[in-house]
Amino acid sequence: MNITYVPFHKKRNDTGNLVFLEENKDIPFPIRRIYYIYGVAGNSIRGCHAHKRLQQVLISIHGSCKILLDDGKEREIVELNSQEKGLLVKNTVWREMYDFSSDAVLLVLASDYYDEADYIRSYDEFLNYIK
Ligand code: TYD
């Protein structure tokens, strides 16, 4: 399946790095919500859902984790470990996050407010939904 990374702008000087991103320019949607996940035990699996409409960009701002993406036809696993790019996860893509390093901080930019009705939390329901 098509894996899309969003590259960010980095400003570097003698004192360190600065990365910035702007909605509707770097991020291909209006950013209505930001959340971050951290302190995840290394053997935990998170996510295990798809969204009907929500789009997200996932950014590993510290440490690393693996992301499994599944569009109902193909599966891909990517390791997220860069502060300089984000992983675009469109709607109707099943995702699982695992192998979090103990220092991992996963930042998520989301195209809409939290809405439990937008979640598809069963894989069978996901396959039915995309048919
Ligand atoms: P969930 O999306 O299931 O987390 P993950 O995909 O990382 O496993 O969310 C975990 C809990 O947090 C769930 O009870 C819903 C709640 N939650 C909110 O209230 N607001 C939010 O913006 C998010 C992302 C989750």
Short mmCIF file of N, CA and C and ligand atoms in Angstrom, two decimals:
data_model
loop_
_atom_site.label_atom_id
_atom_site.label_comp_id
_atom_site.label_asym_id
_atom_site.label_seq_id
_atom_site.Cartn_x
_atom_site.Cartn_y
_atom_site.Cartn_z
N MET A 1 0.83 -1.20 0.00
CA MET A 1 0.00 0.00 0.00
C MET A 1 0.87 1.25 0.00
N ASN A 2 0.24 2.37 -0.32
CA ASN A 2 0.97 3.61 -0.48
C ASN A 2 1.27 4.25 0.88
N ILE A 3 2.55 4.32 1.25
CA ILE A 3 2.94 4.96 2.51
C ILE A 3 3.36 6.40 2.20
N THR A 4 2.71 7.36 2.84
CA THR A 4 3.03 8.76 2.55
C THR A 4 3.64 9.42 3.78
N TYR A 5 4.85 9.92 3.60
CA TYR A 5 5.49 10.70 4.66
C TYR A 5 5.33 12.18 4.34
N VAL A 6 5.21 12.97 5.38
CA VAL A 6 5.13 14.42 5.24
C VAL A 6 6.46 14.98 5.73
N PRO A 7 7.27 15.56 4.84
CA PRO A 7 8.56 16.11 5.27
C PRO A 7 8.36 17.46 5.97
N PHE A 8 9.13 17.74 7.00
CA PHE A 8 9.03 19.01 7.71
C PHE A 8 10.23 19.89 7.39
N HIS A 9 10.08 21.17 7.67
CA HIS A 9 11.21 22.09 7.50
C HIS A 9 12.04 22.06 8.76
N LYS A 10 13.35 22.01 8.60
CA LYS A 10 14.23 22.03 9.76
C LYS A 10 15.17 23.22 9.66
N LYS A 11 15.27 23.97 10.75
CA LYS A 11 16.25 25.05 10.85
C LYS A 11 17.30 24.60 11.84
N ARG A 12 18.53 24.59 11.39
CA ARG A 12 19.60 24.13 12.25
C ARG A 12 20.63 25.23 12.40
N ASN A 13 21.08 25.46 13.60
CA ASN A 13 22.25 26.33 13.76
C ASN A 13 23.13 25.76 14.86
N ASP A 14 24.12 26.52 15.31
CA ASP A 14 25.10 25.98 16.28
C ASP A 14 24.44 25.53 17.57
N THR A 15 23.27 26.11 17.87
CA THR A 15 22.65 25.84 19.17
C THR A 15 21.67 24.68 19.12
N GLY A 16 21.34 24.17 17.93
CA GLY A 16 20.41 23.04 17.86
C GLY A 16 19.46 23.13 16.68
N ASN A 17 18.37 22.40 16.77
CA ASN A 17 17.44 22.27 15.64
C ASN A 17 16.06 22.81 16.00
N LEU A 18 15.38 23.29 14.98
CA LEU A 18 13.99 23.71 15.14
C LEU A 18 13.21 23.18 13.94
N VAL A 19 12.10 22.50 14.22
CA VAL A 19 11.25 21.98 13.15
C VAL A 19 9.90 22.67 13.25
N PHE A 20 9.36 23.07 12.12
CA PHE A 20 8.02 23.68 12.17
C PHE A 20 7.15 23.08 11.07
N LEU A 21 5.85 23.15 11.30
CA LEU A 21 4.90 22.66 10.31
C LEU A 21 3.64 23.49 10.40
N GLU A 22 3.01 23.68 9.25
CA GLU A 22 1.87 24.57 9.18
C GLU A 22 0.68 23.84 8.55
N GLU A 23 -0.49 24.11 9.12
CA GLU A 23 -1.68 23.41 8.60
C GLU A 23 -2.00 23.86 7.19
N ASN A 24 -2.53 22.94 6.43
CA ASN A 24 -2.91 23.17 5.03
C ASN A 24 -1.71 23.44 4.12
N LYS A 25 -0.49 23.50 4.70
CA LYS A 25 0.72 23.62 3.86
C LYS A 25 1.49 22.32 4.02
N ASP A 26 2.15 22.14 5.17
CA ASP A 26 2.87 20.88 5.40
C ASP A 26 1.89 19.77 5.74
N ILE A 27 0.88 20.12 6.53
CA ILE A 27 -0.11 19.12 6.96
C ILE A 27 -1.33 19.28 6.05
N PRO A 28 -1.75 18.20 5.37
CA PRO A 28 -2.77 18.36 4.31
C PRO A 28 -4.20 18.43 4.83
N PHE A 29 -4.38 18.95 6.05
CA PHE A 29 -5.73 19.13 6.58
C PHE A 29 -5.68 20.16 7.69
N PRO A 30 -6.83 20.74 8.05
CA PRO A 30 -6.86 21.63 9.20
C PRO A 30 -6.61 20.83 10.48
N ILE A 31 -5.76 21.34 11.36
CA ILE A 31 -5.42 20.60 12.58
C ILE A 31 -6.41 21.01 13.68
N ARG A 32 -7.35 20.13 13.97
CA ARG A 32 -8.35 20.46 15.01
C ARG A 32 -7.96 19.91 16.38
N ARG A 33 -7.03 18.94 16.38
CA ARG A 33 -6.70 18.29 17.66
C ARG A 33 -5.28 17.78 17.61
N ILE A 34 -4.63 17.87 18.77
CA ILE A 34 -3.26 17.34 18.93
C ILE A 34 -3.28 16.48 20.18
N TYR A 35 -2.69 15.29 20.09
CA TYR A 35 -2.49 14.52 21.31
C TYR A 35 -1.16 13.79 21.22
N TYR A 36 -0.67 13.30 22.34
CA TYR A 36 0.56 12.55 22.29
C TYR A 36 0.49 11.37 23.23
N ILE A 37 1.23 10.34 22.86
CA ILE A 37 1.23 9.06 23.57
C ILE A 37 2.65 8.84 24.06
N TYR A 38 2.81 8.49 25.34
CA TYR A 38 4.15 8.26 25.88
C TYR A 38 4.03 7.32 27.07
N GLY A 39 5.17 6.83 27.53
CA GLY A 39 5.17 5.91 28.68
C GLY A 39 4.49 4.59 28.36
N VAL A 40 4.62 4.15 27.10
CA VAL A 40 3.98 2.90 26.69
C VAL A 40 4.92 1.73 26.98
N ALA A 41 4.44 0.70 27.65
CA ALA A 41 5.26 -0.48 27.92
C ALA A 41 5.63 -1.14 26.60
N GLY A 42 6.87 -1.62 26.52
CA GLY A 42 7.43 -2.13 25.26
C GLY A 42 6.63 -3.27 24.64
N ASN A 43 5.86 -4.00 25.47
CA ASN A 43 5.11 -5.13 24.92
C ASN A 43 3.65 -4.77 24.62
N SER A 44 3.31 -3.49 24.67
CA SER A 44 1.92 -3.09 24.45
C SER A 44 1.63 -2.85 22.97
N ILE A 45 0.40 -3.11 22.59
CA ILE A 45 -0.07 -2.77 21.24
C ILE A 45 -1.20 -1.76 21.42
N ARG A 46 -1.05 -0.63 20.75
CA ARG A 46 -2.09 0.41 20.82
C ARG A 46 -2.74 0.58 19.45
N GLY A 47 -3.70 1.45 19.39
CA GLY A 47 -4.40 1.65 18.12
C GLY A 47 -5.42 0.55 17.94
N CYS A 48 -5.16 -0.34 16.97
CA CYS A 48 -6.10 -1.43 16.66
C CYS A 48 -7.48 -0.86 16.35
N HIS A 49 -7.48 0.13 15.47
CA HIS A 49 -8.73 0.69 15.00
C HIS A 49 -8.49 1.41 13.67
N ALA A 50 -9.59 1.76 13.03
CA ALA A 50 -9.55 2.64 11.85
C ALA A 50 -10.51 3.78 12.14
N HIS A 51 -10.45 4.81 11.29
CA HIS A 51 -11.39 5.91 11.42
C HIS A 51 -12.20 6.03 10.14
N LYS A 52 -13.45 6.41 10.28
CA LYS A 52 -14.32 6.58 9.10
C LYS A 52 -13.90 7.81 8.30
N ARG A 53 -13.67 8.92 8.99
CA ARG A 53 -13.35 10.17 8.29
C ARG A 53 -12.04 10.81 8.73
N LEU A 54 -11.62 10.54 9.95
CA LEU A 54 -10.46 11.26 10.52
C LEU A 54 -9.17 10.97 9.77
N GLN A 55 -8.39 12.02 9.53
CA GLN A 55 -7.03 11.86 9.01
C GLN A 55 -6.05 12.30 10.08
N GLN A 56 -4.88 11.69 10.07
CA GLN A 56 -3.90 11.99 11.10
C GLN A 56 -2.49 12.02 10.52
N VAL A 57 -1.63 12.79 11.16
CA VAL A 57 -0.19 12.70 10.90
C VAL A 57 0.48 12.29 12.20
N LEU A 58 1.25 11.20 12.16
CA LEU A 58 1.93 10.66 13.34
C LEU A 58 3.41 11.07 13.28
N ILE A 59 3.90 11.61 14.39
CA ILE A 59 5.29 12.08 14.43
C ILE A 59 5.97 11.51 15.67
N SER A 60 7.07 10.82 15.47
CA SER A 60 7.85 10.34 16.60
C SER A 60 8.77 11.46 17.03
N ILE A 61 8.36 12.23 18.04
CA ILE A 61 9.23 13.35 18.41
C ILE A 61 10.34 12.93 19.38
N HIS A 62 10.25 11.69 19.90
CA HIS A 62 11.35 11.16 20.72
C HIS A 62 11.26 9.65 20.69
N GLY A 63 12.40 8.97 20.63
CA GLY A 63 12.38 7.52 20.64
C GLY A 63 11.81 6.95 19.34
N SER A 64 11.24 5.76 19.43
CA SER A 64 10.76 5.11 18.21
C SER A 64 9.60 4.17 18.53
N CYS A 65 8.86 3.84 17.50
CA CYS A 65 7.83 2.80 17.59
C CYS A 65 7.57 2.27 16.20
N LYS A 66 6.85 1.18 16.12
CA LYS A 66 6.47 0.64 14.81
C LYS A 66 4.98 0.88 14.58
N ILE A 67 4.64 1.12 13.32
CA ILE A 67 3.25 1.34 12.94
C ILE A 67 2.89 0.35 11.85
N LEU A 68 1.84 -0.42 12.09
CA LEU A 68 1.30 -1.29 11.05
C LEU A 68 0.10 -0.58 10.44
N LEU A 69 0.11 -0.49 9.10
CA LEU A 69 -1.01 0.10 8.38
C LEU A 69 -1.61 -0.94 7.46
N ASP A 70 -2.93 -0.98 7.38
CA ASP A 70 -3.63 -2.01 6.62
C ASP A 70 -4.83 -1.34 5.97
N ASP A 71 -4.86 -1.36 4.63
CA ASP A 71 -5.98 -0.72 3.93
C ASP A 71 -7.06 -1.73 3.53
N GLY A 72 -6.95 -2.93 4.07
CA GLY A 72 -7.93 -3.97 3.76
C GLY A 72 -7.47 -4.87 2.63
N LYS A 73 -6.45 -4.40 1.90
CA LYS A 73 -5.88 -5.21 0.81
C LYS A 73 -4.44 -5.57 1.12
N GLU A 74 -3.69 -4.57 1.60
CA GLU A 74 -2.27 -4.78 1.88
C GLU A 74 -1.92 -4.25 3.26
N ARG A 75 -0.86 -4.82 3.82
CA ARG A 75 -0.34 -4.37 5.12
C ARG A 75 1.08 -3.89 4.95
N GLU A 76 1.45 -2.84 5.64
CA GLU A 76 2.83 -2.37 5.66
C GLU A 76 3.19 -2.07 7.11
N ILE A 77 4.44 -2.32 7.44
CA ILE A 77 4.94 -1.96 8.77
C ILE A 77 6.07 -0.96 8.59
N VAL A 78 5.98 0.17 9.28
CA VAL A 78 7.07 1.14 9.20
C VAL A 78 7.57 1.44 10.61
N GLU A 79 8.85 1.77 10.71
CA GLU A 79 9.39 2.22 11.98
C GLU A 79 9.41 3.74 11.96
N LEU A 80 8.85 4.34 12.98
CA LEU A 80 8.86 5.80 13.09
C LEU A 80 9.93 6.18 14.10
N ASN A 81 10.92 6.92 13.64
CA ASN A 81 12.02 7.29 14.56
C ASN A 81 12.63 8.62 14.18
N SER A 82 11.91 9.43 13.39
CA SER A 82 12.48 10.71 12.94
C SER A 82 11.61 11.87 13.38
N GLN A 83 12.27 12.93 13.87
CA GLN A 83 11.54 14.15 14.25
C GLN A 83 11.29 15.03 13.05
N GLU A 84 11.80 14.62 11.90
CA GLU A 84 11.80 15.52 10.74
C GLU A 84 10.77 15.16 9.68
N LYS A 85 9.97 14.14 9.95
CA LYS A 85 8.90 13.80 9.02
C LYS A 85 7.77 13.14 9.79
N GLY A 86 6.58 13.22 9.20
CA GLY A 86 5.42 12.60 9.81
C GLY A 86 4.87 11.54 8.88
N LEU A 87 4.09 10.62 9.45
CA LEU A 87 3.46 9.56 8.66
C LEU A 87 1.98 9.93 8.50
N LEU A 88 1.55 10.09 7.25
CA LEU A 88 0.14 10.41 7.00
C LEU A 88 -0.68 9.13 7.08
N VAL A 89 -1.69 9.14 7.94
CA VAL A 89 -2.61 8.00 8.03
C VAL A 89 -3.99 8.52 7.66
N LYS A 90 -4.43 8.13 6.48
CA LYS A 90 -5.72 8.61 6.00
C LYS A 90 -6.86 7.86 6.67
N ASN A 91 -8.06 8.31 6.39
CA ASN A 91 -9.22 7.60 6.92
C ASN A 91 -9.32 6.21 6.29
N THR A 92 -10.09 5.37 6.92
CA THR A 92 -10.31 3.96 6.52
C THR A 92 -9.00 3.19 6.32
N VAL A 93 -8.05 3.44 7.22
CA VAL A 93 -6.83 2.62 7.28
C VAL A 93 -6.72 2.07 8.71
N TRP A 94 -6.63 0.75 8.80
CA TRP A 94 -6.46 0.11 10.12
C TRP A 94 -5.03 0.35 10.58
N ARG A 95 -4.85 0.74 11.85
CA ARG A 95 -3.50 0.97 12.36
C ARG A 95 -3.28 0.30 13.71
N GLU A 96 -2.05 -0.20 13.87
CA GLU A 96 -1.63 -0.72 15.17
C GLU A 96 -0.25 -0.14 15.46
N MET A 97 -0.03 0.25 16.71
CA MET A 97 1.25 0.83 17.11
C MET A 97 1.86 -0.06 18.19
N TYR A 98 3.13 -0.40 18.04
CA TYR A 98 3.76 -1.32 18.99
C TYR A 98 5.28 -1.12 18.98
N ASP A 99 5.98 -1.93 19.78
CA ASP A 99 7.45 -1.81 19.90
C ASP A 99 7.87 -0.38 20.27
N PHE A 100 7.14 0.22 21.19
CA PHE A 100 7.52 1.56 21.65
C PHE A 100 8.81 1.46 22.45
N SER A 101 9.78 2.31 22.16
CA SER A 101 10.94 2.41 23.04
C SER A 101 10.49 3.08 24.34
N SER A 102 11.24 2.86 25.42
CA SER A 102 10.75 3.36 26.72
C SER A 102 10.68 4.88 26.74
N ASP A 103 11.49 5.53 25.86
CA ASP A 103 11.50 6.99 25.83
C ASP A 103 10.62 7.56 24.71
N ALA A 104 9.78 6.71 24.09
CA ALA A 104 9.03 7.15 22.91
C ALA A 104 7.95 8.16 23.27
N VAL A 105 7.86 9.20 22.46
CA VAL A 105 6.75 10.15 22.53
C VAL A 105 6.20 10.26 21.12
N LEU A 106 4.97 9.81 20.93
CA LEU A 106 4.34 9.82 19.61
C LEU A 106 3.30 10.94 19.58
N LEU A 107 3.59 11.95 18.75
CA LEU A 107 2.71 13.11 18.63
C LEU A 107 1.75 12.87 17.46
N VAL A 108 0.48 13.18 17.67
CA VAL A 108 -0.52 12.96 16.62
C VAL A 108 -1.26 14.26 16.33
N LEU A 109 -1.28 14.64 15.06
CA LEU A 109 -2.07 15.78 14.60
C LEU A 109 -3.30 15.20 13.94
N ALA A 110 -4.47 15.68 14.31
CA ALA A 110 -5.71 15.07 13.82
C ALA A 110 -6.59 16.12 13.15
N SER A 111 -7.32 15.67 12.15
CA SER A 111 -8.12 16.59 11.33
C SER A 111 -9.45 16.96 11.97
N ASP A 112 -9.77 16.33 13.11
CA ASP A 112 -11.05 16.67 13.73
C ASP A 112 -11.01 16.41 15.23
N TYR A 113 -12.05 16.86 15.90
CA TYR A 113 -12.18 16.64 17.34
C TYR A 113 -12.40 15.16 17.63
N TYR A 114 -12.19 14.78 18.87
CA TYR A 114 -12.42 13.40 19.28
C TYR A 114 -13.90 13.04 19.13
N ASP A 115 -14.15 11.91 18.47
CA ASP A 115 -15.53 11.45 18.27
C ASP A 115 -15.53 9.93 18.22
N GLU A 116 -15.98 9.32 19.29
CA GLU A 116 -15.94 7.85 19.37
C GLU A 116 -16.73 7.22 18.22
N ALA A 117 -17.76 7.93 17.70
CA ALA A 117 -18.57 7.39 16.60
C ALA A 117 -17.78 7.27 15.29
N ASP A 118 -16.63 7.95 15.23
CA ASP A 118 -15.80 7.88 14.02
C ASP A 118 -14.87 6.66 14.04
N TYR A 119 -14.76 6.00 15.19
CA TYR A 119 -13.85 4.85 15.33
C TYR A 119 -14.49 3.58 14.77
N ILE A 120 -13.68 2.74 14.14
CA ILE A 120 -14.07 1.35 13.84
C ILE A 120 -13.09 0.49 14.64
N ARG A 121 -13.58 -0.14 15.69
CA ARG A 121 -12.67 -0.80 16.62
C ARG A 121 -12.59 -2.32 16.43
N SER A 122 -13.33 -2.85 15.44
CA SER A 122 -13.20 -4.28 15.16
C SER A 122 -12.71 -4.48 13.73
N TYR A 123 -11.76 -5.39 13.55
CA TYR A 123 -11.16 -5.59 12.22
C TYR A 123 -12.20 -6.11 11.23
N ASP A 124 -13.09 -6.99 11.68
CA ASP A 124 -14.15 -7.51 10.79
C ASP A 124 -15.07 -6.38 10.35
N GLU A 125 -15.41 -5.51 11.30
CA GLU A 125 -16.26 -4.37 10.98
C GLU A 125 -15.55 -3.45 9.98
N PHE A 126 -14.23 -3.30 10.15
CA PHE A 126 -13.44 -2.48 9.22
C PHE A 126 -13.53 -3.05 7.80
N LEU A 127 -13.34 -4.37 7.67
CA LEU A 127 -13.40 -4.98 6.33
C LEU A 127 -14.78 -4.80 5.72
N ASN A 128 -15.82 -4.93 6.53
CA ASN A 128 -17.18 -4.70 6.03
C ASN A 128 -17.39 -3.26 5.61
N TYR A 129 -16.85 -2.33 6.43
CA TYR A 129 -17.07 -0.90 6.18
C TYR A 129 -16.47 -0.47 4.86
N ILE A 130 -15.28 -0.99 4.51
CA ILE A 130 -14.62 -0.53 3.28
C ILE A 130 -15.11 -1.25 2.04
N LYS A 131 -15.95 -2.25 2.21
CA LYS A 131 -16.48 -2.97 1.03
C LYS A 131 -17.33 -2.09 0.15
P1 TYD B 1 -7.51 5.39 21.74
O1 TYD B 1 -7.74 6.24 20.53
O2 TYD B 1 -8.18 4.08 21.80
O3 TYD B 1 -5.92 5.19 21.94
P2 TYD B 1 -4.87 4.33 21.08
O4 TYD B 1 -5.34 4.35 19.67
O5 TYD B 1 -3.57 5.02 21.28
O6 TYD B 1 -4.83 2.95 21.64
O7 TYD B 1 -7.87 6.28 23.01
C1 TYD B 1 -7.63 5.83 24.33
C2 TYD B 1 -8.67 6.47 25.23
O8 TYD B 1 -8.55 7.89 25.22
C3 TYD B 1 -10.09 6.16 24.78
O9 TYD B 1 -10.87 5.99 25.98
C4 TYD B 1 -10.54 7.41 24.09
C5 TYD B 1 -9.76 8.50 24.80
N1 TYD B 1 -9.41 9.63 23.92
C6 TYD B 1 -10.02 10.86 24.12
O10 TYD B 1 -10.85 11.05 25.03
N2 TYD B 1 -9.67 11.91 23.32
C7 TYD B 1 -8.76 11.76 22.31
O11 TYD B 1 -8.45 12.74 21.59
C8 TYD B 1 -8.15 10.47 22.10
C9 TYD B 1 -7.16 10.25 21.00
C10 TYD B 1 -8.52 9.45 22.92
#
